[in-house]
mmCIF file of C-alpha atoms in Angstrom:
data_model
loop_
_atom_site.group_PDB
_atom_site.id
_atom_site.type_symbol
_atom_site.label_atom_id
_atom_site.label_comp_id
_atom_site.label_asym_id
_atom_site.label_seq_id
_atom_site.Cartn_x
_atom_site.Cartn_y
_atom_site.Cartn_z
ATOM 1 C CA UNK A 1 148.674 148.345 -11.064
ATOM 2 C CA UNK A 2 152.076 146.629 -10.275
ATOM 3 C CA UNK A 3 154.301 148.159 -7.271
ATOM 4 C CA UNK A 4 157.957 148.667 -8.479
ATOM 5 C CA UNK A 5 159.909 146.293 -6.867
ATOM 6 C CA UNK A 6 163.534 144.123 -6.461
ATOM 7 C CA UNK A 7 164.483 140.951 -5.452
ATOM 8 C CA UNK A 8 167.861 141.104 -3.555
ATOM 9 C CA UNK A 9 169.320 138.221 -1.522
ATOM 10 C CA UNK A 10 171.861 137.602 1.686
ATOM 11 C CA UNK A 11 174.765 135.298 0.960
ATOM 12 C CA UNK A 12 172.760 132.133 2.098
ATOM 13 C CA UNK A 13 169.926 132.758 -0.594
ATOM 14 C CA UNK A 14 171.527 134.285 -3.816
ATOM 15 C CA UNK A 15 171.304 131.138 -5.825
ATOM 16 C CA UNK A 16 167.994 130.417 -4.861
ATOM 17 C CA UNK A 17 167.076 134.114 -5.309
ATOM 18 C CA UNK A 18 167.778 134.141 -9.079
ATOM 19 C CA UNK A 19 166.158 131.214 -10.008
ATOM 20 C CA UNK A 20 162.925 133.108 -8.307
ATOM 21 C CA UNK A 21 163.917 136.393 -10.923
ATOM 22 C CA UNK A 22 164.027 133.650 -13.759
ATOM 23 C CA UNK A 23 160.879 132.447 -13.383
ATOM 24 C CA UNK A 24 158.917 135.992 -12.187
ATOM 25 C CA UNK A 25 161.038 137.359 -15.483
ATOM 26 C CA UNK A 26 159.148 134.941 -17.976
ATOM 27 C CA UNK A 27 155.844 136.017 -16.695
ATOM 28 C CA UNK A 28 154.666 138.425 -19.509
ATOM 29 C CA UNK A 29 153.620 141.667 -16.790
ATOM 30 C CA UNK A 30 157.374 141.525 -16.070
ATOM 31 C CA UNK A 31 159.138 140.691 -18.612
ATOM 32 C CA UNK A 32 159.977 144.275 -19.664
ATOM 33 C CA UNK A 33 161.282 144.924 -15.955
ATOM 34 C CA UNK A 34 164.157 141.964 -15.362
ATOM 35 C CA UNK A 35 166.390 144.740 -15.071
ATOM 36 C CA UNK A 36 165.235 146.303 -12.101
ATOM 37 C CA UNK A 37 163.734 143.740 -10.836
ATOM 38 C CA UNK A 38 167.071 141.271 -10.247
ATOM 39 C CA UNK A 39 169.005 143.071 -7.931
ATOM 40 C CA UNK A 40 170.034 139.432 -6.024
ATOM 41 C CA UNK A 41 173.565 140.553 -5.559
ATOM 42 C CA UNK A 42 173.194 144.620 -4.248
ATOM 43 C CA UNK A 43 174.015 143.524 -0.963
ATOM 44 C CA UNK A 44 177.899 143.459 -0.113
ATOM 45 C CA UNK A 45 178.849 142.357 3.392
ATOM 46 C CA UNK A 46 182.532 143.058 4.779
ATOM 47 C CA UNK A 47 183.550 141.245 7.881
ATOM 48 C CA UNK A 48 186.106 142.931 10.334
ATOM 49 C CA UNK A 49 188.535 141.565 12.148
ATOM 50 C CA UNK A 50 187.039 140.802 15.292
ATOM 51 C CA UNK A 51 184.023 139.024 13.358
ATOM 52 C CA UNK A 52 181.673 141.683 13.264
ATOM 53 C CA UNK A 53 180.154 142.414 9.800
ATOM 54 C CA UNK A 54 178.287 145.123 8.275
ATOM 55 C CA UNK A 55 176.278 144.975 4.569
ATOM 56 C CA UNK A 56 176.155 147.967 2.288
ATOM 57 C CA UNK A 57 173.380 148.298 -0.922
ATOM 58 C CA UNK A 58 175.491 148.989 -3.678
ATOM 59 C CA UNK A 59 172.446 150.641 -5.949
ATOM 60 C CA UNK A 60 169.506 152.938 -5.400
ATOM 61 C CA UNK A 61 166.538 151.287 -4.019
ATOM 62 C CA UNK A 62 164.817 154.234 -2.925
ATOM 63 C CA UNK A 63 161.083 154.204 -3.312
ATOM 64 C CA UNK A 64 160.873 150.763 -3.918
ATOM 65 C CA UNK A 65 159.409 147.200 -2.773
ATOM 66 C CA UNK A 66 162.253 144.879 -1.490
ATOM 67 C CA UNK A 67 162.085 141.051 -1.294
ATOM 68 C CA UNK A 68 164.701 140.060 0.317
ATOM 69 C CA UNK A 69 165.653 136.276 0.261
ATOM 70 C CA UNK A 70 167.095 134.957 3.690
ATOM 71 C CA UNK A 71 167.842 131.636 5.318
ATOM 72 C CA UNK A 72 169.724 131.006 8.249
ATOM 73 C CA UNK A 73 169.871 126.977 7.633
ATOM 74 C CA UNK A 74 172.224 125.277 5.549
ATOM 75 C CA UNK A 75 173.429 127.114 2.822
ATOM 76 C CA UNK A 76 175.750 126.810 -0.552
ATOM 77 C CA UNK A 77 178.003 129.654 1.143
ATOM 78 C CA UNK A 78 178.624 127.630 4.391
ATOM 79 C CA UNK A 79 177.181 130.497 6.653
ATOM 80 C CA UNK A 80 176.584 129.164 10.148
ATOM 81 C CA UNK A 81 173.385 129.684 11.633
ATOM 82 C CA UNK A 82 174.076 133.106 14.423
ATOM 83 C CA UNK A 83 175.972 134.666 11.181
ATOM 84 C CA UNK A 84 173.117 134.426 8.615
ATOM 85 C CA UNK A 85 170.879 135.421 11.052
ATOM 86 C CA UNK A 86 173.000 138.911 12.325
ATOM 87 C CA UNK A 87 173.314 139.585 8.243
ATOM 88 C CA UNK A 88 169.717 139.080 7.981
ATOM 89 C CA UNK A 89 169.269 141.686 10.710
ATOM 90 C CA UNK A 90 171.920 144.170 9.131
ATOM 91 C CA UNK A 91 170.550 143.547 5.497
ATOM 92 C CA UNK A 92 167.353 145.102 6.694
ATOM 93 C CA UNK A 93 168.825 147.814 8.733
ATOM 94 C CA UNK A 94 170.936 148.599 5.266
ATOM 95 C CA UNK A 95 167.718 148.533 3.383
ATOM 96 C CA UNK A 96 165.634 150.695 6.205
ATOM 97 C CA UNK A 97 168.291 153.365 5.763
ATOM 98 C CA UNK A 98 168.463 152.867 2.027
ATOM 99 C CA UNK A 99 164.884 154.318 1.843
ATOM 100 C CA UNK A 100 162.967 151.259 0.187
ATOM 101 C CA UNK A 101 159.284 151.862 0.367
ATOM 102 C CA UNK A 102 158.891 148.723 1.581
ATOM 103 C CA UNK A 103 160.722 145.734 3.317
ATOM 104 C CA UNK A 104 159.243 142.263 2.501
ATOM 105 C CA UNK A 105 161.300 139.427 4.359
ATOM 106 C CA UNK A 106 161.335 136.385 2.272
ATOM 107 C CA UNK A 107 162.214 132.978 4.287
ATOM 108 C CA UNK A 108 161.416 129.869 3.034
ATOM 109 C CA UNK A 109 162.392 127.955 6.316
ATOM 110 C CA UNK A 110 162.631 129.978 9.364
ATOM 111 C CA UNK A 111 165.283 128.460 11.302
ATOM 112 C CA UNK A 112 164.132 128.865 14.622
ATOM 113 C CA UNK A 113 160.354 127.708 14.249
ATOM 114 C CA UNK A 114 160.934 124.772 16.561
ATOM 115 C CA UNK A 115 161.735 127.632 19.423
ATOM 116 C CA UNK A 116 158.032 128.651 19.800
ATOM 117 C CA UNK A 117 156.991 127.651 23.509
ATOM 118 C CA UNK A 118 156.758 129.317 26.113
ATOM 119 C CA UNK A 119 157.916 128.639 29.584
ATOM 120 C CA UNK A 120 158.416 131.011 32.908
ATOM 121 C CA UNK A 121 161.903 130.595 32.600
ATOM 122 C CA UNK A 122 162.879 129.638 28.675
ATOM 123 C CA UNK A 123 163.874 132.695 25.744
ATOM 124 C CA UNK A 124 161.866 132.134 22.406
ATOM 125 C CA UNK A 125 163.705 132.170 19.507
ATOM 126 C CA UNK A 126 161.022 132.349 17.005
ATOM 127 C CA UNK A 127 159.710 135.104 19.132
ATOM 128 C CA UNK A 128 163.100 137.266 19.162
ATOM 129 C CA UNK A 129 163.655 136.596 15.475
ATOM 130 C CA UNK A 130 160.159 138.311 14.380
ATOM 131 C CA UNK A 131 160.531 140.804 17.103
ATOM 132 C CA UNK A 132 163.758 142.149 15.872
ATOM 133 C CA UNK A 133 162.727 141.821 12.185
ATOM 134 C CA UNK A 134 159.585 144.239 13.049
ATOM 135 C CA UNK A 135 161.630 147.010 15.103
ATOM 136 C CA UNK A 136 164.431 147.166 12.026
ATOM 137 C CA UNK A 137 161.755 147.919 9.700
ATOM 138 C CA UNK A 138 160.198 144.944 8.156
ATOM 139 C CA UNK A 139 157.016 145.299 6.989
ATOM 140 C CA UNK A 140 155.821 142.118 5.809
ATOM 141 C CA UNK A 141 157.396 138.274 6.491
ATOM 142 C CA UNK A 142 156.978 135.446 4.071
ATOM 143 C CA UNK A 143 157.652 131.619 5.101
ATOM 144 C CA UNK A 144 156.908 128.210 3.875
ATOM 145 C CA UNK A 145 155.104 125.930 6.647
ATOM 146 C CA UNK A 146 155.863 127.356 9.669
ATOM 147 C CA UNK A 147 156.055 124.526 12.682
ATOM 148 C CA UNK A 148 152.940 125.663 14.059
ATOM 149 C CA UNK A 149 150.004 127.898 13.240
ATOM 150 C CA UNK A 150 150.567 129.476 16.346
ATOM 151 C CA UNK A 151 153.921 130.911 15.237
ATOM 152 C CA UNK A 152 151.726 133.628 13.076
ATOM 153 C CA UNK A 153 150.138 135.055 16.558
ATOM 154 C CA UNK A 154 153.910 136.233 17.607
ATOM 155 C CA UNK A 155 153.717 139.091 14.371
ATOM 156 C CA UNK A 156 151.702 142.005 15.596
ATOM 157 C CA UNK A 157 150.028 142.588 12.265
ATOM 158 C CA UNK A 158 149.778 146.546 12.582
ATOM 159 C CA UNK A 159 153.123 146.841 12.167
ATOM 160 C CA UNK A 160 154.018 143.569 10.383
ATOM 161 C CA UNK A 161 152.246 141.370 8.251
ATOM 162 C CA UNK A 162 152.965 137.498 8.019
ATOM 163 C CA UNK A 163 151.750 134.889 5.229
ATOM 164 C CA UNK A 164 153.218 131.610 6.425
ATOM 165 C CA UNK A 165 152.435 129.697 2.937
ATOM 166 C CA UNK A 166 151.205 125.845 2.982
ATOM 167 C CA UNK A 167 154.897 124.299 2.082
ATOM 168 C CA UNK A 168 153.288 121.069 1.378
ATOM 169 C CA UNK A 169 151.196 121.375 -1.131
ATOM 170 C CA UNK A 170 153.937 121.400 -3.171
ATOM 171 C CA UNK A 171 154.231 117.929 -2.428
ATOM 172 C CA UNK A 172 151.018 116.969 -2.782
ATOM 173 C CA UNK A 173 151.207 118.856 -6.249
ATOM 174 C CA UNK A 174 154.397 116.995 -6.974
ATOM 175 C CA UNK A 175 152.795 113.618 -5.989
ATOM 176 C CA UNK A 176 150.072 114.471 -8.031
ATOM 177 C CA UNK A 177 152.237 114.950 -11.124
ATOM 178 C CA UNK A 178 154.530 111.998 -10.490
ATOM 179 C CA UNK A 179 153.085 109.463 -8.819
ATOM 180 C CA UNK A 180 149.467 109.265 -9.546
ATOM 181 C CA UNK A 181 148.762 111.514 -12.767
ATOM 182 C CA UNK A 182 144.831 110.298 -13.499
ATOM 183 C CA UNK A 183 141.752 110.516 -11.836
ATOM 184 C CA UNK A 184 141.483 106.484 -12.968
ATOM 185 C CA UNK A 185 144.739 106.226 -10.650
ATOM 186 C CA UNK A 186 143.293 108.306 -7.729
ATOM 187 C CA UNK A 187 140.504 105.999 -7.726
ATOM 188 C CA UNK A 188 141.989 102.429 -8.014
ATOM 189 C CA UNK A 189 145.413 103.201 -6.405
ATOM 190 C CA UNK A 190 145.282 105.746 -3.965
ATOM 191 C CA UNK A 191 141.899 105.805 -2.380
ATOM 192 C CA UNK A 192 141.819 102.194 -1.563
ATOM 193 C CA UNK A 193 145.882 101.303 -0.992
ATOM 194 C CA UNK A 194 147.406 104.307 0.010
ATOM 195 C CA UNK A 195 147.730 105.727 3.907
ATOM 196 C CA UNK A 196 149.273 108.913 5.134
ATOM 197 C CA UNK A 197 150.619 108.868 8.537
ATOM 198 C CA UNK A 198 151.582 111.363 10.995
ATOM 199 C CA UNK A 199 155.262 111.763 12.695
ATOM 200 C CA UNK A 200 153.125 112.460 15.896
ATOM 201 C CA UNK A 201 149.858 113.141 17.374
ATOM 202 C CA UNK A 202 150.936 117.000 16.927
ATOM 203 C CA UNK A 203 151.346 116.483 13.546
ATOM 204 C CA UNK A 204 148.011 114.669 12.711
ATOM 205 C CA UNK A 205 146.600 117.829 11.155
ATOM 206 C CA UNK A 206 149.361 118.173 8.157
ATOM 207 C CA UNK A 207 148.800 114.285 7.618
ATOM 208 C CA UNK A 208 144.914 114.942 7.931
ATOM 209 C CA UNK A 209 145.681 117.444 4.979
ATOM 210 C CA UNK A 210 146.780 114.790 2.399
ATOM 211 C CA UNK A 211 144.493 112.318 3.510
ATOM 212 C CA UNK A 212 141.507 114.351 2.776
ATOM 213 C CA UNK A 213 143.051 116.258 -0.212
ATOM 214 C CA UNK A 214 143.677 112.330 -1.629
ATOM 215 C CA UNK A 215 140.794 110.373 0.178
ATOM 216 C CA UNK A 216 142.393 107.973 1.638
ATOM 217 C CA UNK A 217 143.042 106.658 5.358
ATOM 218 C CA UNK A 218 144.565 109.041 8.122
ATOM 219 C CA UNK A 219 146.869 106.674 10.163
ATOM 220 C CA UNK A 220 148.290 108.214 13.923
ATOM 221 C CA UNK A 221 151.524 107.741 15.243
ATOM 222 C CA UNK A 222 151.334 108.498 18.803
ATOM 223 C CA UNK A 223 154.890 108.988 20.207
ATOM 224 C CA UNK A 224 156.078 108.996 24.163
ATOM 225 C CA UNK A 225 159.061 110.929 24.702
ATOM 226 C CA UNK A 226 161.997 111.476 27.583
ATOM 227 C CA UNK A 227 161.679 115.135 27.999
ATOM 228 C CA UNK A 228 165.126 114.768 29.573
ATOM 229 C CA UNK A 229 166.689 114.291 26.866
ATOM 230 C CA UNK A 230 166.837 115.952 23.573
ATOM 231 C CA UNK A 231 165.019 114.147 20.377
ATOM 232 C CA UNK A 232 164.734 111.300 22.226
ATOM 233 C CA UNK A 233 161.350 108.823 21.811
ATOM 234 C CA UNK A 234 160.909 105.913 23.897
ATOM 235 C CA UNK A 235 157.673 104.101 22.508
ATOM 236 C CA UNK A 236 155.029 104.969 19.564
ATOM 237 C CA UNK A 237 151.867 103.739 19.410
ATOM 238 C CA UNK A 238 149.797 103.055 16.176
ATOM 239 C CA UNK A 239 146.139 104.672 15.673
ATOM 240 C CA UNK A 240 144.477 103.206 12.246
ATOM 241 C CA UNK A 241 141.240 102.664 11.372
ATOM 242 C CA UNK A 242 141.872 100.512 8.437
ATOM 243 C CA UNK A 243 144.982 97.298 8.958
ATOM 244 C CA UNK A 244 148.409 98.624 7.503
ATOM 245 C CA UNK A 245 149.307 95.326 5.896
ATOM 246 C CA UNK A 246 149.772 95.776 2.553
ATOM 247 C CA UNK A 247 149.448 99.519 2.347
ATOM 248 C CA UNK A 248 151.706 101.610 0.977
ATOM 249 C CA UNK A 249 152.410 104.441 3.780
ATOM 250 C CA UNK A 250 153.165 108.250 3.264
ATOM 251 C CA UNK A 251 155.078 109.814 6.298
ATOM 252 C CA UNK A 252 153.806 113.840 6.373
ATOM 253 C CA UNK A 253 155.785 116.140 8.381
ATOM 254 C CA UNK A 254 157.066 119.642 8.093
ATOM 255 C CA UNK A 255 160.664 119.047 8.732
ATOM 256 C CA UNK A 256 163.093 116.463 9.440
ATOM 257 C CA UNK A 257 165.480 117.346 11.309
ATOM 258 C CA UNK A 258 168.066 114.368 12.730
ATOM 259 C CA UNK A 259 165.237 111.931 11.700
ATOM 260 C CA UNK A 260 165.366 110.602 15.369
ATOM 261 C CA UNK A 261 161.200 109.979 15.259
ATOM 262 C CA UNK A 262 160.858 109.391 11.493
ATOM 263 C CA UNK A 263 163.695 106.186 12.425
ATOM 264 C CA UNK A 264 161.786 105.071 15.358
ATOM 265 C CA UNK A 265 158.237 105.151 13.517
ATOM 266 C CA UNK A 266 159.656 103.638 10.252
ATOM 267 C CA UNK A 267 160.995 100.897 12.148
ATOM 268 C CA UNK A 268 157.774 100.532 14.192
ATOM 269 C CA UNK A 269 155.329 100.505 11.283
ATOM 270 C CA UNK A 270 157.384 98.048 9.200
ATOM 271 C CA UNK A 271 156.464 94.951 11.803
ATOM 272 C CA UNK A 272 152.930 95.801 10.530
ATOM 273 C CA UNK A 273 153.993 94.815 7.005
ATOM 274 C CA UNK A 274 153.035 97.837 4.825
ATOM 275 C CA UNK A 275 153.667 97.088 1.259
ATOM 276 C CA UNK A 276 156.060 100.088 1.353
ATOM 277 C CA UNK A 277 156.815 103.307 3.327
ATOM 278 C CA UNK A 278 157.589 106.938 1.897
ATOM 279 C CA UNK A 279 158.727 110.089 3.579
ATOM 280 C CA UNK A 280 157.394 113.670 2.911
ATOM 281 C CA UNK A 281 158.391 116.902 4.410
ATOM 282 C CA UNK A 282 158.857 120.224 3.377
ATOM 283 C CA UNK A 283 162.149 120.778 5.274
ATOM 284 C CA UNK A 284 164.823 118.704 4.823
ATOM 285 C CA UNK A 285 167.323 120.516 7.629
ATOM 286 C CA UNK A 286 168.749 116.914 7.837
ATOM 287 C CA UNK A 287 171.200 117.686 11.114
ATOM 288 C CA UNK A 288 173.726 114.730 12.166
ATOM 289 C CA UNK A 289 172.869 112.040 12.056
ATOM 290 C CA UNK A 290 169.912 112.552 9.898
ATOM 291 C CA UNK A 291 171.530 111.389 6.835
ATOM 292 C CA UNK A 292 173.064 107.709 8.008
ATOM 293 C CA UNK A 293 169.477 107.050 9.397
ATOM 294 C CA UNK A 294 167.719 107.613 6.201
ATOM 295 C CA UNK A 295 170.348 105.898 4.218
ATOM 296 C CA UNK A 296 170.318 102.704 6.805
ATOM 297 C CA UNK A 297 166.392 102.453 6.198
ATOM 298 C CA UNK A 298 166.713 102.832 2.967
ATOM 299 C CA UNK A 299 169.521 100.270 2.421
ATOM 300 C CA UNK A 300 167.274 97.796 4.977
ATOM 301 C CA UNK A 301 164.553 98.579 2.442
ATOM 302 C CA UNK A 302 161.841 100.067 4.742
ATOM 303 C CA UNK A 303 162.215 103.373 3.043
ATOM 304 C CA UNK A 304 161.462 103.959 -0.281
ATOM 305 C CA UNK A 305 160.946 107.404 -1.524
ATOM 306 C CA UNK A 306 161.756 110.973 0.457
ATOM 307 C CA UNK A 307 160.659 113.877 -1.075
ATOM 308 C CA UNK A 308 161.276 117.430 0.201
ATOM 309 C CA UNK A 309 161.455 120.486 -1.007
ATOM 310 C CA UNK A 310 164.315 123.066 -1.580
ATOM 311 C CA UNK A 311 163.642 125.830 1.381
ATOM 312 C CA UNK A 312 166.502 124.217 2.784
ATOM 313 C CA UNK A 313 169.811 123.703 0.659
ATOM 314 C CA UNK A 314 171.212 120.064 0.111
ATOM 315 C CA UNK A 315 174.191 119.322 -1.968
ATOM 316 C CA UNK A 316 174.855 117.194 -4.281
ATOM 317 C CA UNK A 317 176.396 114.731 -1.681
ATOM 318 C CA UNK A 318 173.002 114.164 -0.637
ATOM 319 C CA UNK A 319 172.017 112.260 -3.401
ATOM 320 C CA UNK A 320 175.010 110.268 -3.673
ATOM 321 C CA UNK A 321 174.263 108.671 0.036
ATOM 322 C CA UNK A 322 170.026 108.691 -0.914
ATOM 323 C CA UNK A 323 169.694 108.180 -4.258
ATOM 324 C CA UNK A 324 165.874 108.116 -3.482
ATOM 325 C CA UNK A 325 165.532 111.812 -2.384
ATOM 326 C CA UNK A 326 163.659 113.940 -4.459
ATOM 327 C CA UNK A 327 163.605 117.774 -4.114
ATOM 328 C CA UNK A 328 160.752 119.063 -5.190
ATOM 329 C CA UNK A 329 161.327 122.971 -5.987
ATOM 330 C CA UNK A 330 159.738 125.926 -4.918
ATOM 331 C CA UNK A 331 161.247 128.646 -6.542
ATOM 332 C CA UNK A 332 158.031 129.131 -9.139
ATOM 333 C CA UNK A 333 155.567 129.443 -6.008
ATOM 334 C CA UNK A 334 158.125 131.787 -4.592
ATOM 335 C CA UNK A 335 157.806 133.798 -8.325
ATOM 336 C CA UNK A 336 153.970 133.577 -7.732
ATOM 337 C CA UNK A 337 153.809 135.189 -4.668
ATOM 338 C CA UNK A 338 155.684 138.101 -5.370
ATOM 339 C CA UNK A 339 153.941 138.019 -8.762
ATOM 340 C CA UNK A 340 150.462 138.199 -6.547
ATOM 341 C CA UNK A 341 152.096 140.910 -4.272
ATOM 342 C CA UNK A 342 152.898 143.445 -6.550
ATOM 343 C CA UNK A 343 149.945 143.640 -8.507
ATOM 344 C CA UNK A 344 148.044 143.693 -5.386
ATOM 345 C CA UNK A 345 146.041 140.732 -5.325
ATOM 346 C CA UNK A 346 144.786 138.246 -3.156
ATOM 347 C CA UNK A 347 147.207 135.402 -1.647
ATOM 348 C CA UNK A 348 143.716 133.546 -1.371
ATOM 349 C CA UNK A 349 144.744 130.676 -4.540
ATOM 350 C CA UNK A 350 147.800 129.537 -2.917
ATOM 351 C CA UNK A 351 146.775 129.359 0.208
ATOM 352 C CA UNK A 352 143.670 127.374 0.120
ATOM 353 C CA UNK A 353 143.237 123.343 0.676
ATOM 354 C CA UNK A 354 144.826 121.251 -2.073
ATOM 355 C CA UNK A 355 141.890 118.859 -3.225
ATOM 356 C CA UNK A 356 144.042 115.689 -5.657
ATOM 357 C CA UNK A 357 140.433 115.424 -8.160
ATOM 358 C CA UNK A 358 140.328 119.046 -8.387
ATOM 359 C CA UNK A 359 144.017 119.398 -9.741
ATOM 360 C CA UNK A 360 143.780 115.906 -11.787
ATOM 361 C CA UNK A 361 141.322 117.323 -13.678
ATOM 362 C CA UNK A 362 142.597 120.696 -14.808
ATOM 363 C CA UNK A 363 143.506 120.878 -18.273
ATOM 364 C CA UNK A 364 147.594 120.835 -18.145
ATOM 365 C CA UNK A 365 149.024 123.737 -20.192
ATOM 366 C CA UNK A 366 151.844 122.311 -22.551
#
């Protein structure tokens, strides 16, 4: 039995938001119900003077499921981060009071992941941010690859549930489709000249993830960092069990951010003569000066592809300074979890292990 539901949006999300309601729309169980479903732009936010804001729902939601589309990153409206975060924050209050039945908080990248450790003496952002979502009256949180698993342990799940969603198996799904396409090019390609590499030893798990969904070699960057300083790496070592000459490397990481350790590893790994390095992640936050390092590898040649997904917006500008960035979209996953949600079934599909044979081999629906 499906749960009556709408999909409404902050400012930072709307266009994002509806291409989710396009896609959920052409699946046949809700086809009849675009009408109330699409409710993207129900939330009206007036600033006052001073710079405070409220938001307002403009039509009944009473009794229903709300999915409400938030980001707090870059966006098409030019929010700044502390404003799309307070209008996150009021959007659910506005909801809460609205009477939905339920509040399900739907952000693809979660601004302040990176703020997850704890110290005696530090605040944790990540912390505060599902804290306050939970005592306004969210029920349930939705992300794309959170920084670390550990992030999940922060939502008591008796009052709030979490499903932090495996971001990058849209890329391996995307790789899959582009790049490879046969089993006969799995097994003569990939297996034996393809490498996937971590950013860091803390990141060897999401590159362990493609190199056993694709079978080929794990390589480990090991970096040393000056914890005085912010983003700053002084040396990286190389783990491989298999030489890197003449391989053709896949950098996995969850975001980039100002590509300080995806510079300093490119640059490292190309004295070891690859026969050509690529860049995933699912996050492509890209803060100054993220963009002129990417382009100067690139225009040195030691980058060739980046692909990332859309959780975080990037304009058109983007591609006019890397004309080798692909963004790989999201929005139909998005349209499959909700799809899952309200008919009550299991999440289990989307979030287990991507295997490269397995999907190869599926019969593709034309």
């Amino acid at each position: 039995m499906q749960n009556s539901f709408a999909i409404v949006a902050t400012r930072t999300m709307q266009e994002y938001a509806e291409k989710v309601v396009q896609k959920l729309i052409h699946f046949p169980s809700f086809t009849e119900q675009a009408g109330h479903i699409n409710r993207v732009d129900t939330l009206k936010v007036s600033v006052f003077a001073d710079g405070e804001l409220e938001v307002s729902v403009d039509s009944s939601l009473r009794g229903q499921d709300v999915y409400l589309f938030a980001n707090a990153a870059r966006n098409m409206a030019g929010i700044p981060v502390e404003e799309a975060k307070i209008e996150l924050y009021h959007a659910v209050d506005a909801l809460k009071r609205s009477q939905a039945e339920r509040i399900i908080v739907f952000e693809p990248y979660v601004s302040c992941s990176r703020s997850d450790r704890t110290t005696r003496r530090n605040s944790v952002g990540l912390w505060i941010h599902f804290k306050i979502l939970a005592a306004l009256g969210t029920q349930h949180i939705i992300t794309y690859q959170l920084h670390s698993d550990k992030s999940k342990s922060m939502v008591d799940p008796t009052i709030c549930a979490i499903d932090d969603v495996p971001g990058l198996t849209l890329l391996k799904q995307h790789l899959c489709d582009t790049y490879i396409q046969t089993i006969d090019q799995l097994y003569s390609v990939v297996k034996p000249q393809w490498a996937f590499c971590s950013v860091d030893a803390g990141g060897e798990k999401l590159a362990r993830s493609f190199a056993n969904a694709f079978g080929a070699p794990l390589v480990v960057a090991h970096k040393q960092r000056d914890y005085s300083k912010v983003n700053t790496v002084e040396s990286i070592n190389i783990l491989s069990a298999e030489p890197i000459k003449g391989k053709t490397l896949w950098i996995v990481d969850d975001m980039v951010d100002t590509a300080g350790s995806v510079y300093s590893l490119i640059k490292t790994l190309a004295n070891l003569e690859p026969a050509e390095i690529n860049l995933l992640a699912v996050h492509a936050v890209f803060s100054p000066p993220a963009l002129d390092r990417l382009t100067e590898l690139s225009t040195m040649g030691l980058l060739k592809h980046i692909m990332v997904t859309d959780t975080v917006f990037c304009p058109e500008c983007f591609m006019d300074d890397l004309p080798n960035l692909e963004i790989v979209p999201s929005t139909e996953l998005s349209a499959q979890i909700i799809a899952t949600i309200a008919e009550d079934k299991s999440l289990g599909n989307l979030l287990k292990p991507f295997n490269a044979e397995e999907y190869l081999r599926r019969p593709k629906l034309l």
